Tab-separated table of C-alpha atoms in Angstrom:
chain	number	residue	atom	x	y	z
N	101	UNK	CA	0.000	0.000	0.000
N	102	UNK	CA	1.288	3.467	-0.925
N	103	UNK	CA	0.280	6.419	1.241
N	104	UNK	CA	1.384	10.005	0.572
N	105	UNK	CA	1.039	13.102	2.748
N	106	UNK	CA	1.395	16.757	1.720
N	107	UNK	CA	3.117	19.320	3.959
N	108	UNK	CA	3.693	23.063	3.749
N	109	UNK	CA	7.389	22.251	4.218
N	110	UNK	CA	9.497	19.775	6.150
N	111	UNK	CA	9.391	21.647	9.468
N	112	UNK	CA	5.710	20.686	9.850
N	113	UNK	CA	6.079	16.955	9.122
N	114	UNK	CA	5.971	15.675	12.705
N	115	UNK	CA	2.884	17.705	13.609
N	116	UNK	CA	1.083	16.740	10.391
N	117	UNK	CA	1.722	13.047	10.977
N	118	UNK	CA	0.714	13.242	14.643
N	119	UNK	CA	-2.664	14.628	13.569
N	120	UNK	CA	-3.500	11.535	11.512
N	121	UNK	CA	-1.865	8.967	13.798
N	122	UNK	CA	-3.730	10.339	16.819
N	123	UNK	CA	-6.362	8.040	18.300
N	124	UNK	CA	-8.525	11.119	18.804
N	125	UNK	CA	-8.776	11.505	15.014
N	126	UNK	CA	-9.101	7.817	14.205
N	127	UNK	CA	-10.640	5.881	17.077
N	128	UNK	CA	-11.706	2.974	14.854
N	129	UNK	CA	-8.542	2.863	12.764
N	130	UNK	CA	-10.445	3.823	9.601
N	131	UNK	CA	-7.945	6.213	8.052
N	132	UNK	CA	-4.711	5.773	9.995
N	133	UNK	CA	-1.771	5.958	7.579
N	134	UNK	CA	0.820	3.289	7.012
N	135	UNK	CA	4.055	3.733	8.962
N	136	UNK	CA	5.785	3.971	5.591
N	137	UNK	CA	3.758	7.026	4.513
N	138	UNK	CA	5.794	9.251	2.169
N	139	UNK	CA	5.999	13.036	2.514
N	140	UNK	CA	5.744	15.627	-0.281
N	141	UNK	CA	6.147	19.406	-0.094
N	142	UNK	CA	6.123	22.273	-2.617
N	143	UNK	CA	9.601	23.482	-1.628
N	144	UNK	CA	11.346	20.125	-2.157
N	145	UNK	CA	13.499	19.670	-5.251
N	146	UNK	CA	13.736	15.906	-4.852
N	147	UNK	CA	12.254	14.408	-8.034
N	148	UNK	CA	14.135	11.092	-8.199
N	149	UNK	CA	11.759	9.377	-5.851
N	150	UNK	CA	10.265	5.911	-5.660
N	151	UNK	CA	8.297	6.702	-2.462
N	152	UNK	CA	10.627	4.439	-0.470
N	153	UNK	CA	13.799	6.501	-0.225
N	154	UNK	CA	13.038	8.149	3.117
N	155	UNK	CA	13.317	11.673	1.719
N	156	UNK	CA	10.773	14.467	1.202
N	157	UNK	CA	9.622	14.408	-2.420
N	158	UNK	CA	8.456	17.288	-4.572
N	159	UNK	CA	4.755	18.103	-4.736
N	160	UNK	CA	5.293	18.621	-8.467
N	161	UNK	CA	6.602	15.096	-9.080
N	162	UNK	CA	4.531	13.647	-11.971
N	163	UNK	CA	2.649	10.913	-10.125
N	164	UNK	CA	1.114	8.256	-12.351
N	165	UNK	CA	-2.688	8.332	-12.589
N	166	UNK	CA	-4.631	5.947	-10.314
N	167	UNK	CA	-1.443	4.646	-8.689
N	168	UNK	CA	-1.674	5.748	-5.030
N	169	UNK	CA	-3.795	4.142	-2.339
N	170	UNK	CA	-4.334	7.196	-0.141
N	171	UNK	CA	-3.245	10.820	-0.215
N	172	UNK	CA	-3.370	12.799	3.032
N	173	UNK	CA	-3.338	16.580	3.281
N	174	UNK	CA	-1.394	17.727	6.314
N	175	UNK	CA	-2.867	20.335	8.638
N	176	UNK	CA	-0.006	22.669	7.678
N	177	UNK	CA	-0.760	22.459	3.950
N	178	UNK	CA	-2.528	25.714	2.918
N	179	UNK	CA	-5.381	24.414	0.781
N	180	UNK	CA	-8.046	27.096	0.540
N	181	UNK	CA	-11.725	26.452	-0.165
N	182	UNK	CA	-11.861	28.130	-3.551
N	183	UNK	CA	-11.694	27.309	-7.235
N	184	UNK	CA	-7.957	26.542	-7.164
N	185	UNK	CA	-8.329	24.329	-4.101
N	186	UNK	CA	-11.234	22.418	-5.646
N	187	UNK	CA	-9.296	21.853	-8.877
N	188	UNK	CA	-6.312	20.628	-6.864
N	189	UNK	CA	-8.480	18.167	-4.914
N	190	UNK	CA	-9.884	16.876	-8.187
N	191	UNK	CA	-6.342	16.382	-9.486
N	192	UNK	CA	-5.445	14.381	-6.371
N	193	UNK	CA	-8.485	12.172	-6.973
N	194	UNK	CA	-7.061	11.294	-10.394
N	195	UNK	CA	-3.863	10.073	-8.693
N	196	UNK	CA	-5.513	7.596	-6.279
N	197	UNK	CA	-6.719	4.132	-7.223
N	198	UNK	CA	-10.459	3.631	-7.844
N	199	UNK	CA	-10.677	2.122	-4.358
N	200	UNK	CA	-8.468	4.804	-2.832
N	201	UNK	CA	-9.234	8.157	-1.252
N	202	UNK	CA	-8.000	11.667	-0.555
N	203	UNK	CA	-8.091	12.487	3.158
N	204	UNK	CA	-8.087	16.066	4.398
N	205	UNK	CA	-8.700	18.163	7.510
N	206	UNK	CA	-11.964	20.083	7.686
N	207	UNK	CA	-12.865	22.881	10.069
N	208	UNK	CA	-16.092	23.732	11.901
N	209	UNK	CA	-18.220	26.073	9.807
N	210	UNK	CA	-17.325	29.361	11.528
N	211	UNK	CA	-13.601	28.585	11.717
N	212	UNK	CA	-13.578	27.494	8.077
N	213	UNK	CA	-15.276	30.733	7.032
N	214	UNK	CA	-12.789	32.747	9.091
N	215	UNK	CA	-9.801	31.275	7.234
N	216	UNK	CA	-11.464	30.290	3.937
N	217	UNK	CA	-10.585	26.665	4.669
N	218	UNK	CA	-12.638	23.574	3.891
N	219	UNK	CA	-15.621	22.614	6.023
N	220	UNK	CA	-17.914	19.642	5.552
N	221	UNK	CA	-20.694	21.678	3.920
N	222	UNK	CA	-18.310	23.529	1.557
N	223	UNK	CA	-16.728	20.237	0.519
N	224	UNK	CA	-20.091	18.575	-0.097
N	225	UNK	CA	-21.567	21.541	-1.942
N	226	UNK	CA	-18.484	21.935	-4.149
N	227	UNK	CA	-18.468	18.286	-5.179
N	228	UNK	CA	-22.254	17.844	-5.237
N	229	UNK	CA	-22.331	14.821	-2.980
N	230	UNK	CA	-25.512	15.478	-1.031
N	231	UNK	CA	-27.980	13.961	-3.523
N	232	UNK	CA	-27.135	10.457	-2.412
N	233	UNK	CA	-25.739	8.407	-5.321
N	234	UNK	CA	-26.481	11.093	-7.901
N	235	UNK	CA	-23.573	13.252	-6.750
N	236	UNK	CA	-20.352	13.553	-8.697
N	237	UNK	CA	-18.238	12.147	-5.856
N	238	UNK	CA	-18.666	10.689	-2.392
N	239	UNK	CA	-17.584	12.708	0.629
N	240	UNK	CA	-17.186	10.568	3.742
N	241	UNK	CA	-17.175	11.934	7.265
N	242	UNK	CA	-14.490	10.027	9.138
N	243	UNK	CA	-13.776	11.443	12.589
N	244	UNK	CA	-13.416	14.779	14.312
N	245	UNK	CA	-11.777	17.216	11.886
N	246	UNK	CA	-11.214	14.699	9.085
N	247	UNK	CA	-13.095	13.780	5.902
N	248	UNK	CA	-12.218	11.715	2.860
N	249	UNK	CA	-13.046	12.008	-0.823
N	250	UNK	CA	-13.668	8.844	-2.811
N	251	UNK	CA	-14.538	8.345	-6.443
N	252	UNK	CA	-18.301	8.082	-6.702
N	253	UNK	CA	-20.714	7.157	-9.448
N	254	UNK	CA	-19.511	10.000	-11.665
N	255	UNK	CA	-16.098	11.614	-11.584
N	256	UNK	CA	-16.055	15.397	-10.957
N	257	UNK	CA	-15.889	17.435	-14.155
N	258	UNK	CA	-12.725	19.392	-14.870
N	259	UNK	CA	-12.723	22.829	-13.262
N	260	UNK	CA	-11.429	25.996	-14.884
N	261	UNK	CA	-8.307	26.808	-12.894
N	262	UNK	CA	-4.612	27.428	-13.270
N	263	UNK	CA	-4.195	24.352	-11.032
N	264	UNK	CA	-5.794	22.114	-13.672
N	265	UNK	CA	-3.645	23.664	-16.380
N	266	UNK	CA	-0.403	23.263	-14.426
N	267	UNK	CA	-0.825	19.642	-13.416
N	268	UNK	CA	-2.019	18.625	-16.880
N	269	UNK	CA	0.335	20.727	-19.002
N	270	UNK	CA	3.504	21.360	-16.989
N	271	UNK	CA	5.296	18.193	-18.065
N	272	UNK	CA	4.368	18.764	-21.706
N	273	UNK	CA	5.610	22.345	-21.479
N	274	UNK	CA	8.988	21.251	-20.096
N	275	UNK	CA	9.291	18.547	-22.751
N	276	UNK	CA	8.496	20.968	-25.576
N	277	UNK	CA	11.104	23.430	-24.374
N	278	UNK	CA	13.644	20.655	-23.928
N	279	UNK	CA	13.130	19.467	-27.511
N	280	UNK	CA	13.275	22.994	-28.881
N	281	UNK	CA	16.503	23.817	-27.031
N	282	UNK	CA	18.282	20.501	-26.348
N	283	UNK	CA	21.485	22.213	-25.219
N	284	UNK	CA	19.817	24.393	-22.619
N	285	UNK	CA	21.856	24.294	-19.407
N	286	UNK	CA	18.856	24.225	-17.065
N	287	UNK	CA	17.733	20.716	-16.199
N	288	UNK	CA	14.167	19.592	-16.778
N	289	UNK	CA	13.774	18.992	-13.051
N	290	UNK	CA	14.892	22.524	-12.211
N	291	UNK	CA	12.522	23.965	-14.798
N	292	UNK	CA	9.618	21.940	-13.441
N	293	UNK	CA	10.448	23.010	-9.887
N	294	UNK	CA	10.590	26.696	-10.869
N	295	UNK	CA	7.345	26.448	-12.797
N	296	UNK	CA	5.650	24.619	-9.929
N	297	UNK	CA	6.844	27.217	-7.423
N	298	UNK	CA	5.441	29.962	-9.628
N	299	UNK	CA	1.984	28.363	-9.790
N	300	UNK	CA	2.017	27.400	-6.113
N	301	UNK	CA	3.020	30.849	-4.841
N	302	UNK	CA	0.425	32.467	-7.098
N	303	UNK	CA	-2.274	30.128	-5.763
N	304	UNK	CA	-1.659	31.355	-2.230
N	305	UNK	CA	-1.537	35.010	-3.284
N	306	UNK	CA	-4.750	34.604	-5.255
N	307	UNK	CA	-6.532	33.040	-2.276
N	308	UNK	CA	-5.769	36.033	-0.056
N	309	UNK	CA	-6.655	38.563	-2.775
N	310	UNK	CA	-9.914	36.742	-3.543
N	311	UNK	CA	-10.908	36.870	0.125
N	312	UNK	CA	-10.130	40.596	0.337
N	313	UNK	CA	-12.210	41.350	-2.768
N	314	UNK	CA	-15.059	39.215	-1.420
N	315	UNK	CA	-15.019	41.023	1.927
N	316	UNK	CA	-15.108	44.471	0.303
N	317	UNK	CA	-17.367	43.901	-2.720
N	318	UNK	CA	-19.245	40.633	-2.182
N	319	UNK	CA	-20.001	38.021	-4.814
N	320	UNK	CA	-22.094	40.097	-7.208
N	321	UNK	CA	-20.500	43.546	-7.495
N	322	UNK	CA	-18.558	43.981	-10.743
N	323	UNK	CA	-14.839	44.447	-10.184
N	324	UNK	CA	-12.112	45.694	-12.519
N	325	UNK	CA	-8.695	44.401	-11.464
N	326	UNK	CA	-5.192	45.733	-12.076
N	327	UNK	CA	-2.656	43.020	-11.278
N	328	UNK	CA	0.867	44.329	-10.718
N	329	UNK	CA	2.655	41.377	-9.173
N	330	UNK	CA	5.224	38.712	-9.909
N	331	UNK	CA	2.542	36.228	-11.024
N	332	UNK	CA	3.002	37.042	-14.721
N	333	UNK	CA	-0.770	37.142	-15.215
N	334	UNK	CA	-1.649	33.926	-13.359
N	335	UNK	CA	-3.362	35.639	-10.436
N	336	UNK	CA	-5.496	37.818	-12.703
N	337	UNK	CA	-6.596	34.815	-14.751
N	338	UNK	CA	-7.454	32.809	-11.628
N	339	UNK	CA	-9.553	35.747	-10.385
N	340	UNK	CA	-11.485	35.621	-13.669
N	341	UNK	CA	-12.203	31.930	-13.003
N	342	UNK	CA	-13.372	32.537	-9.433
N	343	UNK	CA	-16.931	31.605	-8.484
N	344	UNK	CA	-16.758	33.778	-5.353
N	345	UNK	CA	-16.058	37.179	-6.895
N	346	UNK	CA	-17.211	38.931	-10.065
N	347	UNK	CA	-14.097	40.193	-11.869
N	348	UNK	CA	-15.281	41.583	-15.203
N	349	UNK	CA	-11.945	42.883	-16.510
N	350	UNK	CA	-8.355	42.115	-15.494
N	351	UNK	CA	-5.226	43.899	-16.693
N	352	UNK	CA	-1.890	42.373	-15.713
N	353	UNK	CA	1.685	43.604	-15.873
N	354	UNK	CA	3.563	40.846	-17.727
N	355	UNK	CA	7.176	40.797	-16.583
N	356	UNK	CA	8.555	38.348	-19.152
N	357	UNK	CA	6.556	36.760	-21.958
N	358	UNK	CA	9.492	34.585	-23.055
N	359	UNK	CA	10.020	33.049	-19.617
N	360	UNK	CA	9.025	29.500	-18.707
N	361	UNK	CA	6.124	31.051	-16.768
N	362	UNK	CA	4.561	32.350	-19.997
N	363	UNK	CA	0.759	32.395	-19.624
N	364	UNK	CA	-0.143	32.702	-23.312
N	365	UNK	CA	-0.995	28.990	-23.665
N	366	UNK	CA	-3.095	29.190	-20.500
N	367	UNK	CA	-5.145	32.123	-21.783
N	368	UNK	CA	-5.588	30.426	-25.156
N	369	UNK	CA	-6.803	27.181	-23.611
N	370	UNK	CA	-9.458	28.996	-21.589
N	371	UNK	CA	-10.301	31.618	-24.203
N	372	UNK	CA	-13.988	30.650	-24.208
N	373	UNK	CA	-14.112	31.449	-20.481
N	374	UNK	CA	-11.783	34.446	-20.352
N	375	UNK	CA	-12.859	35.876	-23.731
N	376	UNK	CA	-11.769	39.511	-23.904
N	377	UNK	CA	-11.681	40.075	-20.163
N	378	UNK	CA	-7.919	39.611	-19.751
N	379	UNK	CA	-5.185	41.866	-21.071
N	380	UNK	CA	-1.441	41.691	-20.517
N	381	UNK	CA	0.904	44.671	-20.745
N	382	UNK	CA	4.668	44.243	-20.832
N	383	UNK	CA	5.861	47.832	-21.268
N	384	UNK	CA	5.667	49.351	-17.772
N	385	UNK	CA	3.747	49.552	-14.517
N	386	UNK	CA	2.593	53.054	-15.450
N	387	UNK	CA	1.095	51.830	-18.733
N	388	UNK	CA	-0.672	49.039	-16.860
N	389	UNK	CA	-2.197	51.485	-14.382
N	390	UNK	CA	-3.304	53.749	-17.228
N	391	UNK	CA	-4.889	51.055	-19.389
N	392	UNK	CA	-8.340	51.580	-17.844
N	393	UNK	CA	-9.638	54.953	-16.666
N	394	UNK	CA	-10.236	53.708	-13.116
N	395	UNK	CA	-9.974	50.366	-11.330
N	396	UNK	CA	-11.985	48.876	-8.505
N	397	UNK	CA	-9.000	46.848	-7.244
N	398	UNK	CA	-5.274	47.414	-7.757
N	399	UNK	CA	-2.687	44.921	-6.479
N	400	UNK	CA	0.914	45.916	-5.839
N	401	UNK	CA	2.377	42.568	-4.810
N	402	UNK	CA	6.113	41.863	-4.794
N	403	UNK	CA	6.652	44.939	-6.949
N	404	UNK	CA	10.336	45.119	-6.033
N	405	UNK	CA	10.787	42.160	-8.389
N	406	UNK	CA	8.635	43.870	-11.014
N	407	UNK	CA	10.662	46.946	-11.837
N	408	UNK	CA	9.345	49.248	-9.103
N	409	UNK	CA	12.615	49.827	-7.256
N	410	UNK	CA	12.553	50.825	-3.595
N	411	UNK	CA	13.124	54.519	-4.295
N	412	UNK	CA	10.040	54.568	-6.564
N	413	UNK	CA	7.706	52.635	-4.258
N	414	UNK	CA	6.077	55.763	-2.805
N	415	UNK	CA	5.474	57.100	-6.294
N	416	UNK	CA	3.934	53.826	-7.496
N	417	UNK	CA	1.620	53.716	-4.470
N	418	UNK	CA	0.521	57.310	-5.059
N	419	UNK	CA	-0.159	56.624	-8.747
N	420	UNK	CA	-2.102	53.485	-7.904
N	421	UNK	CA	-4.312	55.317	-5.406
N	422	UNK	CA	-4.951	58.001	-8.000
N	423	UNK	CA	-6.166	55.345	-10.482
N	424	UNK	CA	-8.686	53.863	-8.055
N	425	UNK	CA	-12.348	54.731	-8.438
N	426	UNK	CA	-14.079	55.990	-5.269
N	427	UNK	CA	-14.584	53.089	-2.884
N	428	UNK	CA	-11.899	51.051	-4.657
N	429	UNK	CA	-9.091	49.295	-2.808
N	430	UNK	CA	-5.312	49.078	-3.115
N	431	UNK	CA	-3.710	45.809	-1.945
N	432	UNK	CA	-0.011	45.990	-1.079
N	433	UNK	CA	2.209	43.071	-0.084
N	434	UNK	CA	5.859	42.028	-0.173
N	435	UNK	CA	6.674	38.416	0.652
N	436	UNK	CA	10.082	39.564	1.960
N	437	UNK	CA	8.380	42.169	4.140
N	438	UNK	CA	7.631	45.836	3.534
N	439	UNK	CA	10.318	48.338	4.480
N	440	UNK	CA	9.700	50.393	7.604
N	441	UNK	CA	9.380	53.567	5.506
N	442	UNK	CA	6.716	52.092	3.236
N	443	UNK	CA	4.922	50.487	6.183
N	444	UNK	CA	4.761	53.837	7.978
N	445	UNK	CA	3.525	55.517	4.803
N	446	UNK	CA	0.679	53.009	4.410
N	447	UNK	CA	-0.210	53.121	8.110
N	448	UNK	CA	-0.882	56.845	7.783
N	449	UNK	CA	-3.635	56.385	5.222
N	450	UNK	CA	-7.191	56.329	6.600
N	451	UNK	CA	-9.392	53.274	6.039
N	452	UNK	CA	-6.478	50.824	6.229
N	453	UNK	CA	-6.960	47.111	6.981
N	454	UNK	CA	-4.578	44.174	7.350
N	455	UNK	CA	-4.951	40.586	6.141
N	456	UNK	CA	-2.872	37.569	7.017
N	457	UNK	CA	-0.457	36.171	4.435
N	458	UNK	CA	-0.788	32.724	6.060
N	459	UNK	CA	-4.554	32.222	6.094
N	460	UNK	CA	-7.296	34.153	4.304
N	461	UNK	CA	-8.295	36.154	7.387
N	462	UNK	CA	-8.489	39.781	8.379
N	463	UNK	CA	-6.108	40.651	11.204
N	464	UNK	CA	-7.590	42.305	14.276
N	465	UNK	CA	-5.620	43.738	17.179
N	466	UNK	CA	-5.560	41.272	20.038
N	467	UNK	CA	-7.691	38.649	18.254
N	468	UNK	CA	-6.014	35.265	17.837
N	469	UNK	CA	-6.760	33.140	14.767
N	470	UNK	CA	-7.220	29.460	15.599
N	471	UNK	CA	-5.560	26.746	13.549
N	472	UNK	CA	-5.193	22.969	13.834
N	473	UNK	CA	-1.415	23.473	13.631
N	474	UNK	CA	0.061	24.881	16.847
N	475	UNK	CA	3.149	25.969	14.885
N	476	UNK	CA	1.030	28.024	12.494
N	477	UNK	CA	-0.998	29.472	15.369
N	478	UNK	CA	2.264	30.839	16.780
N	479	UNK	CA	3.182	32.233	13.351
N	480	UNK	CA	-0.204	33.956	13.112
N	481	UNK	CA	0.324	35.679	16.482
N	482	UNK	CA	3.740	36.876	15.317
N	483	UNK	CA	2.296	38.145	12.029
N	484	UNK	CA	-0.427	40.062	13.835
N	485	UNK	CA	2.165	41.738	16.043
N	486	UNK	CA	4.538	42.567	13.171
N	487	UNK	CA	2.477	43.391	10.124
N	488	UNK	CA	5.273	44.071	7.653
N	489	UNK	CA	4.561	40.612	6.157
N	490	UNK	CA	0.782	41.071	6.066
N	491	UNK	CA	-1.378	42.242	3.160
N	492	UNK	CA	-2.261	45.914	3.597
N	493	UNK	CA	-5.544	47.144	2.128
N	494	UNK	CA	-6.296	50.846	1.632
N	495	UNK	CA	-9.799	51.890	0.580
N	496	UNK	CA	-10.221	55.140	-1.302
N	497	UNK	CA	-12.838	57.567	0.019
N	498	UNK	CA	-16.195	57.398	-1.732
């Protein structure tokens, strides 16, 4: 029997395993993993794996379809309850045997809503399992905080998401580039790792941005989005796919159209869904901001890697605020942390809010955010105390 478990990274392995080996979670030994369970994480570059080498394998390793008995999602693994997360769960279901299952932590309804994590009702509604055998998959309640997904009468239909595109097309993309440039110095494994990291990091950024837009504008209000980030258009496209927010137009600053992270094939594949709602601009941040008269949402995320050098950050922020329509929001974030000068500048704006970069939750002074992982709970407290790593949201006066 082959069991796999997914972790945020290797520092969480012991806690993730303890969650599933605990008798509290599995009193009747229904889902307890094998002792030989194999760990995967998105930051591992170990691709030469046979699931018996005792190492931590890469999440992006091309697992053969219907070859794994059970796949567990660790409590540290940030899988949000949105379109990307649903597409990823569907992908995992194509990796397990017909008699196998995907096992994941679920939160009580209020806690799940707080963090945009999976609850039992969200899982069942997403995969239409409540109509008895007519559902597209079976969702089984196991024990406290755990559920499993098993292949039901009808397999879930493919979902429009960058997750589906990556896991179906990434290997083909690497192979095509390898054949076109056989003397390229970069190994196929390194290319696949870099591409996987790009999609994975964007998935987490998108989940936070989606939650912010939902909190400010709800599900129905039309939103125009300006995406200035290091996602190379991926985040904007995923926002167009979202079933939770109504993004009607997305303009993205494209840092490098010739890079391995090129999104042109992605936008072509989903042209019938995206239509003319997505536009990429590769000239400058200023041109991107000026493409539409006014935006409802502007994202300045990891702009130091996008050509907005530190001495121009204040100017970029001022220009972005000027391009917002009344009531619109500016979302600012740097994964390496905002400088003290920029943080002080943003703190001085009225109508400023802060969102966690770890879970899709608004940060409130003195309010702790619960999590199944005690390590992550500690990280959330630290983030709330030092908000240079948080997402900062500024709303323009109406």
